Short mmCIF file of C-alpha atoms and ligand atoms in Angstrom, two decimals:
data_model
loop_
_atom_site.label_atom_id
_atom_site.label_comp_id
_atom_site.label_asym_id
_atom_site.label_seq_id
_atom_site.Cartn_x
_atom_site.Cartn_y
_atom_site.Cartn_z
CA UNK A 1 -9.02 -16.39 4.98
CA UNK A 2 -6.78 -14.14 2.58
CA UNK A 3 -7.92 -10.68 2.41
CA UNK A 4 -7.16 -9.12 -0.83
CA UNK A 5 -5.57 -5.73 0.04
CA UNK A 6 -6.44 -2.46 -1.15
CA UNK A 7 -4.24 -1.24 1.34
CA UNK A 8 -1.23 1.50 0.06
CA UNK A 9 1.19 -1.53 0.89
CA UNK A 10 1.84 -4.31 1.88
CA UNK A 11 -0.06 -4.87 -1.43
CA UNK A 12 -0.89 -8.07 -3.11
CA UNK A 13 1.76 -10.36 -4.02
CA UNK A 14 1.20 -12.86 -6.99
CA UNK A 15 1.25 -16.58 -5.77
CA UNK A 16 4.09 -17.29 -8.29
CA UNK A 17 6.20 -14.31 -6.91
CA UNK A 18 5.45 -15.05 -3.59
CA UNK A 19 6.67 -19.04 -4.24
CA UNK A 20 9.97 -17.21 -5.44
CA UNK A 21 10.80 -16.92 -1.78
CA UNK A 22 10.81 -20.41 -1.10
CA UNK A 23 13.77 -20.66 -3.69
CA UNK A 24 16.90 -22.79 -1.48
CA UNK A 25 19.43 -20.57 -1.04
CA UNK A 26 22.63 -19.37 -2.17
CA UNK A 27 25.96 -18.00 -0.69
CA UNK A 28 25.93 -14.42 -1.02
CA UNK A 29 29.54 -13.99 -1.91
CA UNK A 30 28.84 -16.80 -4.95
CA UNK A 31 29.29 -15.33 -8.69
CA UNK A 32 25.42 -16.59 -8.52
CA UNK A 33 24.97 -13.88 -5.64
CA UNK A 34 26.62 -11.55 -8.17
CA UNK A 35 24.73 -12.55 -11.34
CA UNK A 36 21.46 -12.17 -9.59
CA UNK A 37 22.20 -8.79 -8.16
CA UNK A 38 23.84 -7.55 -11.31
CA UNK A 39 20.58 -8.40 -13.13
CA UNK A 40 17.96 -7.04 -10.70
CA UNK A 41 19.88 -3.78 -10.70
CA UNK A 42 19.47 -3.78 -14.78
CA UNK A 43 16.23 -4.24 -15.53
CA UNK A 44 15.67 -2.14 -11.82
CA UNK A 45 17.66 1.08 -13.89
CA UNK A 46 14.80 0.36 -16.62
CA UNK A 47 11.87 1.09 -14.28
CA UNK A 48 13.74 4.30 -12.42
CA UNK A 49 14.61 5.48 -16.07
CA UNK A 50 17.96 6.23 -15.10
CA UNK A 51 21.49 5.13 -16.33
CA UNK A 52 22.32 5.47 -12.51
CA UNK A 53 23.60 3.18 -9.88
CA UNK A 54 20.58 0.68 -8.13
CA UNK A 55 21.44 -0.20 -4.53
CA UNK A 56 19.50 -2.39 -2.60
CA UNK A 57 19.24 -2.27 1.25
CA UNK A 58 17.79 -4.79 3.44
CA UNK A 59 15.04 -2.83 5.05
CA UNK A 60 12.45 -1.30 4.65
CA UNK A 61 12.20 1.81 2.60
CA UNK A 62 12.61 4.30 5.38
CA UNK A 63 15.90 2.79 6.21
CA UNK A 64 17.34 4.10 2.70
CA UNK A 65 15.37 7.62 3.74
CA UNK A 66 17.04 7.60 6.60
CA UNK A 67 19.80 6.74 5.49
CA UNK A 68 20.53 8.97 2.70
CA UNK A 69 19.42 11.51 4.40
CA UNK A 70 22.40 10.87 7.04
CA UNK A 71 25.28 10.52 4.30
CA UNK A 72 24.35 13.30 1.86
CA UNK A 73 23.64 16.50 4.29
CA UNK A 74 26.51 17.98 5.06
CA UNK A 75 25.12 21.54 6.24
CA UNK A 76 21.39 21.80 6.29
CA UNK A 77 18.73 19.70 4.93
CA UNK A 78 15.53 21.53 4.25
CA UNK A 79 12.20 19.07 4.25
CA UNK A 80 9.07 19.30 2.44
CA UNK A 81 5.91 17.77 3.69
CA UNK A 82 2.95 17.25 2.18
CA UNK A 83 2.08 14.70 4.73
CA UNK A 84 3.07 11.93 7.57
CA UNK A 85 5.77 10.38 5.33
CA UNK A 86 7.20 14.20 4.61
CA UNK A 87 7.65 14.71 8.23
CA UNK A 88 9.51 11.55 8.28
CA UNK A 89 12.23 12.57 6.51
CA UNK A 90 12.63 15.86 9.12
CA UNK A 91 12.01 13.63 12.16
CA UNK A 92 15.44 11.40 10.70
CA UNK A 93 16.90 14.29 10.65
CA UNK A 94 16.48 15.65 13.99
CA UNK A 95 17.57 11.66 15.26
CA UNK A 96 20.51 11.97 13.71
CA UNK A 97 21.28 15.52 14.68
CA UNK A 98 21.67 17.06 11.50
CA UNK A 99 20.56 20.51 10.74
CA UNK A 100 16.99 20.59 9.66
CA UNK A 101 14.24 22.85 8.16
CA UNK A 102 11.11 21.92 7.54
CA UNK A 103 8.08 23.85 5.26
CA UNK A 104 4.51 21.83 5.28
CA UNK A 105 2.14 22.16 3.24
CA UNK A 106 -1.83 22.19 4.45
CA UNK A 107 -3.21 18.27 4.48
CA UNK A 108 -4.41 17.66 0.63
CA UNK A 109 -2.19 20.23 -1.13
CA UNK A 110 1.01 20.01 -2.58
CA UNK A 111 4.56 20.60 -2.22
CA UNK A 112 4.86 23.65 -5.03
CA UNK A 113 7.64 24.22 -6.76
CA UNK A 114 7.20 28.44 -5.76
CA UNK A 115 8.21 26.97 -2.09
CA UNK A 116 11.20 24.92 -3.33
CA UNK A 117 12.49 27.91 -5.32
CA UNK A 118 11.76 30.21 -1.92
CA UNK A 119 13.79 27.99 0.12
CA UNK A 120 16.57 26.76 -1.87
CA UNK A 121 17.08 30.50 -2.82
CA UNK A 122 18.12 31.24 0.88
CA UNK A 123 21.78 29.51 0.00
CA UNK A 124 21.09 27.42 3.30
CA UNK A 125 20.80 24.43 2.11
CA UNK A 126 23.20 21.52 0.22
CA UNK A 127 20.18 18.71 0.42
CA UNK A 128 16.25 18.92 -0.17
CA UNK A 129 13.99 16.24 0.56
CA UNK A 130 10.34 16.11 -1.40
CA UNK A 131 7.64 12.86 -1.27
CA UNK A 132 6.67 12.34 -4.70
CA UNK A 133 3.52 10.60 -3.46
CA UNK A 134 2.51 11.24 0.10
CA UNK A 135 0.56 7.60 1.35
CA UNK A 136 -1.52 9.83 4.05
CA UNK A 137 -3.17 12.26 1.86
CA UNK A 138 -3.13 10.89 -1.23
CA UNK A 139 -1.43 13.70 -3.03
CA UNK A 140 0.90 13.13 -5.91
CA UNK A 141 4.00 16.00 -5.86
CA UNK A 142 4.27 17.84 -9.14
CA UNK A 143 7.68 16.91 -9.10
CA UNK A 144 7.93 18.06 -12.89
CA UNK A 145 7.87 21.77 -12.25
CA UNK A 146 9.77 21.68 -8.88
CA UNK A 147 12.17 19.64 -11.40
CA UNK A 148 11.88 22.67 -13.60
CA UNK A 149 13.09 25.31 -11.04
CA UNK A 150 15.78 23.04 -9.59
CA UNK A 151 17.56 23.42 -12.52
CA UNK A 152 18.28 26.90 -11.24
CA UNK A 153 20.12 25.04 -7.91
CA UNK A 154 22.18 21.83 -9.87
CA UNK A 155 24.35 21.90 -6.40
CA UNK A 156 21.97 20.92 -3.76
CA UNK A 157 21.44 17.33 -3.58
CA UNK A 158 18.03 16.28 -4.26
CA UNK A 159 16.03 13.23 -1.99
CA UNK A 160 13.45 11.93 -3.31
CA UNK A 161 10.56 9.16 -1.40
CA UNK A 162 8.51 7.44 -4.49
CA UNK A 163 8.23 4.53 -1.82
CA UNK A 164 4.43 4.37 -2.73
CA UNK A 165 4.49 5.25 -6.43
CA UNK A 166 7.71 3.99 -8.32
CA UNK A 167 6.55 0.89 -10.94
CA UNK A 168 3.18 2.69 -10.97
CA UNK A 169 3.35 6.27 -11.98
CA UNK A 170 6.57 7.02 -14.75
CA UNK A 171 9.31 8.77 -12.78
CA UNK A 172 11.56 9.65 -15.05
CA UNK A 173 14.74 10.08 -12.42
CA UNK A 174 17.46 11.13 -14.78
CA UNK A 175 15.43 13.38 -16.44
CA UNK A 176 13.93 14.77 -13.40
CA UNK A 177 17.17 15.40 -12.38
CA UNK A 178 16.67 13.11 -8.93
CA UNK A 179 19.96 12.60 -7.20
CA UNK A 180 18.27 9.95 -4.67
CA UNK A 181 15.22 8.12 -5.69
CA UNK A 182 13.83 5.85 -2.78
CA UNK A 183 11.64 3.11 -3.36
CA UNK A 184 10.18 0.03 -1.30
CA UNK A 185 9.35 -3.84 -2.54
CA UNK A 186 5.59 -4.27 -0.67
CA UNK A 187 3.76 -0.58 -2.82
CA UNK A 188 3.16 -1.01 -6.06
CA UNK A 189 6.41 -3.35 -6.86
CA UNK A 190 4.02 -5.91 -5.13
CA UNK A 191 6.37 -7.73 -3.33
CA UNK A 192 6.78 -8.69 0.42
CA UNK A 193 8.20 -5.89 2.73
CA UNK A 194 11.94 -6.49 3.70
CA UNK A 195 13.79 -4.74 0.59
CA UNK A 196 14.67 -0.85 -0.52
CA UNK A 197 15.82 0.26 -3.65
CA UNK A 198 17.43 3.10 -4.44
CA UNK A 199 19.14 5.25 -7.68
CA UNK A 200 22.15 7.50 -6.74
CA UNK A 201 23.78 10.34 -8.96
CA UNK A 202 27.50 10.64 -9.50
CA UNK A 203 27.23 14.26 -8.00
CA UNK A 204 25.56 12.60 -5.28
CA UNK A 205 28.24 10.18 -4.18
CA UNK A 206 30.72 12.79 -4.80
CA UNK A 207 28.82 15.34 -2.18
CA UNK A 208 28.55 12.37 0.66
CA UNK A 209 32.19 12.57 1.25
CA UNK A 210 31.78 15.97 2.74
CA UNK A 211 30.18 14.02 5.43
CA UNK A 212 31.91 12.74 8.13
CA UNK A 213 29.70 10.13 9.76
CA UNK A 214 27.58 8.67 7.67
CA UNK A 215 26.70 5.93 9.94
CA UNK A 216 27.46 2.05 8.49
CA UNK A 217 24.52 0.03 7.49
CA UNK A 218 23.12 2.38 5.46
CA UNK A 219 25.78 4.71 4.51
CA UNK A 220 25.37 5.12 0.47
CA UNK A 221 28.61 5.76 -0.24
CA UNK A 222 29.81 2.19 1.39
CA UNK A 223 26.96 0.60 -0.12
CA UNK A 224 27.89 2.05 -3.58
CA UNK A 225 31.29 1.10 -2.97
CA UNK A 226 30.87 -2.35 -2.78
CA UNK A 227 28.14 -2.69 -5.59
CA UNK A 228 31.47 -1.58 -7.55
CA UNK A 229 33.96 -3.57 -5.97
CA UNK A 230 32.34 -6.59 -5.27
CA UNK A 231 30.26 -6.95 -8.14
CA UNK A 232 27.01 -5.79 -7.01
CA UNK A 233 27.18 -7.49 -3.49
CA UNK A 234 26.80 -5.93 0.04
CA UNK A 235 28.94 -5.55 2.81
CA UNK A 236 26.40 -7.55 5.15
CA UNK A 237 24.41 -10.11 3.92
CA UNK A 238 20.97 -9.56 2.21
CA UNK A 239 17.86 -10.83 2.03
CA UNK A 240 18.44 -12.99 -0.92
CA UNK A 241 14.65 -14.32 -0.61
CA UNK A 242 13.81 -11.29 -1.52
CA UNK A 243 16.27 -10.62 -4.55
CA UNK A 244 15.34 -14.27 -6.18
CA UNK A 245 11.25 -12.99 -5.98
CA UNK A 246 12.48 -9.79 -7.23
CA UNK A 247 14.61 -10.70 -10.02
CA UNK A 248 10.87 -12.78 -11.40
CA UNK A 249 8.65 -9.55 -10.25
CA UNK A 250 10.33 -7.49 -12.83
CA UNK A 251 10.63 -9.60 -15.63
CA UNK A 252 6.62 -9.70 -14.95
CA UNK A 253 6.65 -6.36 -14.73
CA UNK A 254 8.91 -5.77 -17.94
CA UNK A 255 6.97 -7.89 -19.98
CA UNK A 256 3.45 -6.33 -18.89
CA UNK A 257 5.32 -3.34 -20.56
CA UNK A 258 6.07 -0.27 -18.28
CA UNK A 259 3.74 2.34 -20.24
CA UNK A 260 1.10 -0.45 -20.15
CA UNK A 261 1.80 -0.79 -16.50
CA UNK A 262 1.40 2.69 -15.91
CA UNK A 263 -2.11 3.13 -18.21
CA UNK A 264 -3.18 0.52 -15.98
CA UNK A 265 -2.76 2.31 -12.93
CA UNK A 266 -3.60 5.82 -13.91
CA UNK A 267 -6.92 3.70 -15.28
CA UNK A 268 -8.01 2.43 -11.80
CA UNK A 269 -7.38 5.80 -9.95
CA UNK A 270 -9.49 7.33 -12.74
CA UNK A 271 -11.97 4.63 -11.92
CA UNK A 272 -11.73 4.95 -8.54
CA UNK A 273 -12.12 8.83 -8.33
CA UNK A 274 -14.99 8.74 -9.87
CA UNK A 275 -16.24 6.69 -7.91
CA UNK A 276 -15.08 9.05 -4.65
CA UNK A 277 -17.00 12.04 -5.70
CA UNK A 278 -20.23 10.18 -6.47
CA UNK A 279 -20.46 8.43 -3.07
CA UNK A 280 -17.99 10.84 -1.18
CA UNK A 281 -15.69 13.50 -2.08
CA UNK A 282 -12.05 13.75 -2.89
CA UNK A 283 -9.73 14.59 -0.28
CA UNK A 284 -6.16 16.31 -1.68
CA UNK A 285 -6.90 18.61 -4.31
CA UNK A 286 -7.96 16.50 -7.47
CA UNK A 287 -5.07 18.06 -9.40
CA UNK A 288 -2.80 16.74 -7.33
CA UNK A 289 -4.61 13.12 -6.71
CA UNK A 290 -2.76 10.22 -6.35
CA UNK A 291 -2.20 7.55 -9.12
CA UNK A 292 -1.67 4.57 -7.36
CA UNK A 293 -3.94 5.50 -4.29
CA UNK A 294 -7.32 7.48 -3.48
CA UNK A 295 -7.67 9.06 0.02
CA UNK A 296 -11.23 9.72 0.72
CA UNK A 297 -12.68 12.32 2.88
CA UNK A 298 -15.53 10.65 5.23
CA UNK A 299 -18.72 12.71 4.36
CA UNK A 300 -20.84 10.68 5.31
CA UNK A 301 -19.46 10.20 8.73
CA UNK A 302 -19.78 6.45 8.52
CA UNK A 303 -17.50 4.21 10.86
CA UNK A 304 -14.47 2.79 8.92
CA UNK A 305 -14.01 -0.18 11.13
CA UNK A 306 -17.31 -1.42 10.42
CA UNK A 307 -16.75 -0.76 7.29
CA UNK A 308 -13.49 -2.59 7.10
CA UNK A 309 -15.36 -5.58 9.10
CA UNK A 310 -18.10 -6.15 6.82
CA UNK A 311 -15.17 -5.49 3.36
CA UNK A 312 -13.27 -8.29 5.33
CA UNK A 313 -16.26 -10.65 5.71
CA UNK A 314 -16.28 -10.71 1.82
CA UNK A 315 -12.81 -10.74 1.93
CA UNK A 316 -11.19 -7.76 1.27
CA UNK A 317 -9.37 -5.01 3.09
CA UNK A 318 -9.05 -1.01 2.63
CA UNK A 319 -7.01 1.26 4.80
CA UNK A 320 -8.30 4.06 7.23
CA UNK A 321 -7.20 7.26 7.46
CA UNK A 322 -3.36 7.59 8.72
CA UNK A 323 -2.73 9.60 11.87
CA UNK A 324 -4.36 12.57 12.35
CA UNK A 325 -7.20 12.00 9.32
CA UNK A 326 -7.39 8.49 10.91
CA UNK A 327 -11.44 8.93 10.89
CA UNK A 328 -11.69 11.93 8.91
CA UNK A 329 -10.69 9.56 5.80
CA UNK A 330 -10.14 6.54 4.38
CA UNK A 331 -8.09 5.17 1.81
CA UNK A 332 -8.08 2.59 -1.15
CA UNK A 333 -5.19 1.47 -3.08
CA UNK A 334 -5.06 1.08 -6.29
CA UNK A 335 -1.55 -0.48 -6.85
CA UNK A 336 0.89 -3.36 -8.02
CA UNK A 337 -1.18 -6.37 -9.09
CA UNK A 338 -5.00 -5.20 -8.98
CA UNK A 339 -6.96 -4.58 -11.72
CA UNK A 340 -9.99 -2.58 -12.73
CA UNK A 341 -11.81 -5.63 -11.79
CA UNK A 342 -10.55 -5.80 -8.65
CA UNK A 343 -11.81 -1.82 -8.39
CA UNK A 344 -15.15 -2.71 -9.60
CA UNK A 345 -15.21 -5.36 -7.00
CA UNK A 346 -14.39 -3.51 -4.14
CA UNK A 347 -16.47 -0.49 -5.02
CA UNK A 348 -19.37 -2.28 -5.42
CA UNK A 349 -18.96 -4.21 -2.60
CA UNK A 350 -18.91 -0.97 -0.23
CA UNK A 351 -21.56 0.59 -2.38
CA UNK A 352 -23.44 -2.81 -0.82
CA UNK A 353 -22.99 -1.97 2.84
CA UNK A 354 -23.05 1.59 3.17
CA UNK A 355 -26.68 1.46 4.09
CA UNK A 356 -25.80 -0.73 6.25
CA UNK A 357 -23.66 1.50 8.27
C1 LIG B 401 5.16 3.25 3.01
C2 LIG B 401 5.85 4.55 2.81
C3 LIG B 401 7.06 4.85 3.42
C4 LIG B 401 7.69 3.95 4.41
O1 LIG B 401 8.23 2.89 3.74
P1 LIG B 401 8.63 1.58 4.55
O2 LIG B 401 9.03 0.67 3.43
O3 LIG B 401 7.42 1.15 5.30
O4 LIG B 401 9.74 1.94 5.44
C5 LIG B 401 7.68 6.04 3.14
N1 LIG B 401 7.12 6.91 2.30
C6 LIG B 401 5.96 6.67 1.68
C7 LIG B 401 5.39 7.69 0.76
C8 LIG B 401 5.29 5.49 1.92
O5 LIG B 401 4.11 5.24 1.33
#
């Protein structure tokens, strides 16, 4: 039986999306190939608000993390972590031996923009990494005001992970100033896993040729290049299943209307943190809380596997706590295709078994 997922990703895929997969294929160096790519990356600029280039990469999101992390530091890259998927971007680092700082912030509080300001200050750095919205904890960066005292640094090249929030939350990348902007098909795209996305600034390619090896696969600057050579195709071939599902997600997406898209979501975290503090309590601080998911500290000490067994007799799914806050919290999503009467559902039908627990 299906389990419908309240998981931060994968998340639920529509059944008419999901058919897009099944489309026969194409050859990927076909004017088609082109055509399809060339459009995805349109209406894709559209949901990053950005007049940027869109490259795709076939893998996950991390791989583009990882990725630009390799081609754009060419001195120092200094990490902020709010979280498991902050460290991420420091652990890359260190794999690919390039110099690495890294500041953390306590589990449930942000990344401030005081601490960018403190850091970039130093002079040390030429690339900054921040998660807008870190999966683990359920905190949402103010990535406004670290926007805001950026300004004060235009130089250093600016990474940012929306993996879990982009097509659910407005990030305005151009006007955030985001050189980077990461995002992944299976969050709140609603998609299957397999595809990243990413926007890259001008001064951003420029900056990457400092760097001497910037890998292959997932070197920016050689995936930019061919976008512009070749017409928006890759040097190796993608996952075209993906791009043909795509291409239909966001003219679903585009015609539920982005701000409608994001009232929706910011109505079911609303809903759902409610919901938290009645039955539980909150776990980042709620300023910062999550829009497209709702980590939950465990107060009343209940098992989440059972609780995940008896959601998944009536067929649905949440996530536990990730690493560290693995029983300390649990999580819900509240992303991509559900609705506020999938919330109610899901809600209630915990509310249900808790005494059972
Ligand atoms: C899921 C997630 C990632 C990892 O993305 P993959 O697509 O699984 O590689 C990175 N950052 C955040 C914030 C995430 O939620």
């Amino acid at each position: 039986m299906h389990k419908k997922l309240f998981i931060p990703g994968p998340t639920e895929v529509a059944p008419d999306v999901l058919q897009k997969m099944a489309t026969p294929m194409m050859g990927h160096r076909s004017k088609d190939a082109s055509t399809l790519q060339r459009e995805i990356s349109d209406k894709m600029k559209q949901v990053f608000h950005t007049v940027n280039p869109i490259l795709l990469s076939t893998s996950s999101g991390s791989g583009l993390m990882e990725g630009s992390i390799r081609s754009m530091t060419a001195r120092r890259v200094m990490c902020f972590s709010v979280g498991a998927f902050g460290k991420r971007w420091y652990k890359m680092a260190q794999a690919n031996g390039i110099e690495a700082d890294l500041v953390e912030s306590e589990f449930g509080k942000p990344t401030t923009a005081e601490m960018v300001d403190k850091a970039l200050a130093t002079g040390k750095y030429d690339v900054f990494t921040v998660t807008h919205n870190e999966t683990s904890t359920g905190v949402m960066n103010p990535v406004a005001e670290i926007a805001e005292v950026r300004k004060k640094y235009p130089d250093v090249i600016w990474l940012v992970d929306t993996v879990s929030s982009m097509a659910g939350v407005k990030i305005p990348v151009d006007e955030l100033g985001i050189d980077v902007c990461i995002t992944s098909t299976q969050k709140a795209l609603a998609l299957p896993p397999g595809l990243a996305i990413c926007s890259v600034s001008p001064k951003a390619l420029e900056h990457g040729k400092q760097v001497k090896y910037r890998g292959w696969y997932l070197d920016i600057l050689e995936l930019y290049k061919y976008v512009e050579t070749k017409d928006h195709q890759y040097s190796a071939t993608p996952s075209l299943s993906h791009m043909f599902a795509l291409h239909y997600q966001l003219d679903r997406i585009l015609a539920e209307g982005l701000e409608k898209r994001y009232a929706r979501h910011k109505e079911m975290a609303e809903f759902t943190r409610a919901w938290a503090k009645e039955h539980f309590a909150l776990f980042p601080e709620e300023k910062y809380a999550s829009q497209t998911l709702t980590t939950i500290t465990n107060t009343r000490n209940i098992s989440v596997k059972a609780l995940n067994d008896a959601l998944g007799k009536m067929g649905m799914q949440i996530s536990n706590g990730y690493g560290d806050l693995k029983e300390k919290t649990f999580r819900i999503a509240h992303m991509g295709e559900l609705t506020m009467a999938d919330m109610k559902e899901v809600t209630s039908a915990i509310e249900k078994v808790l005494p059972t627990l």
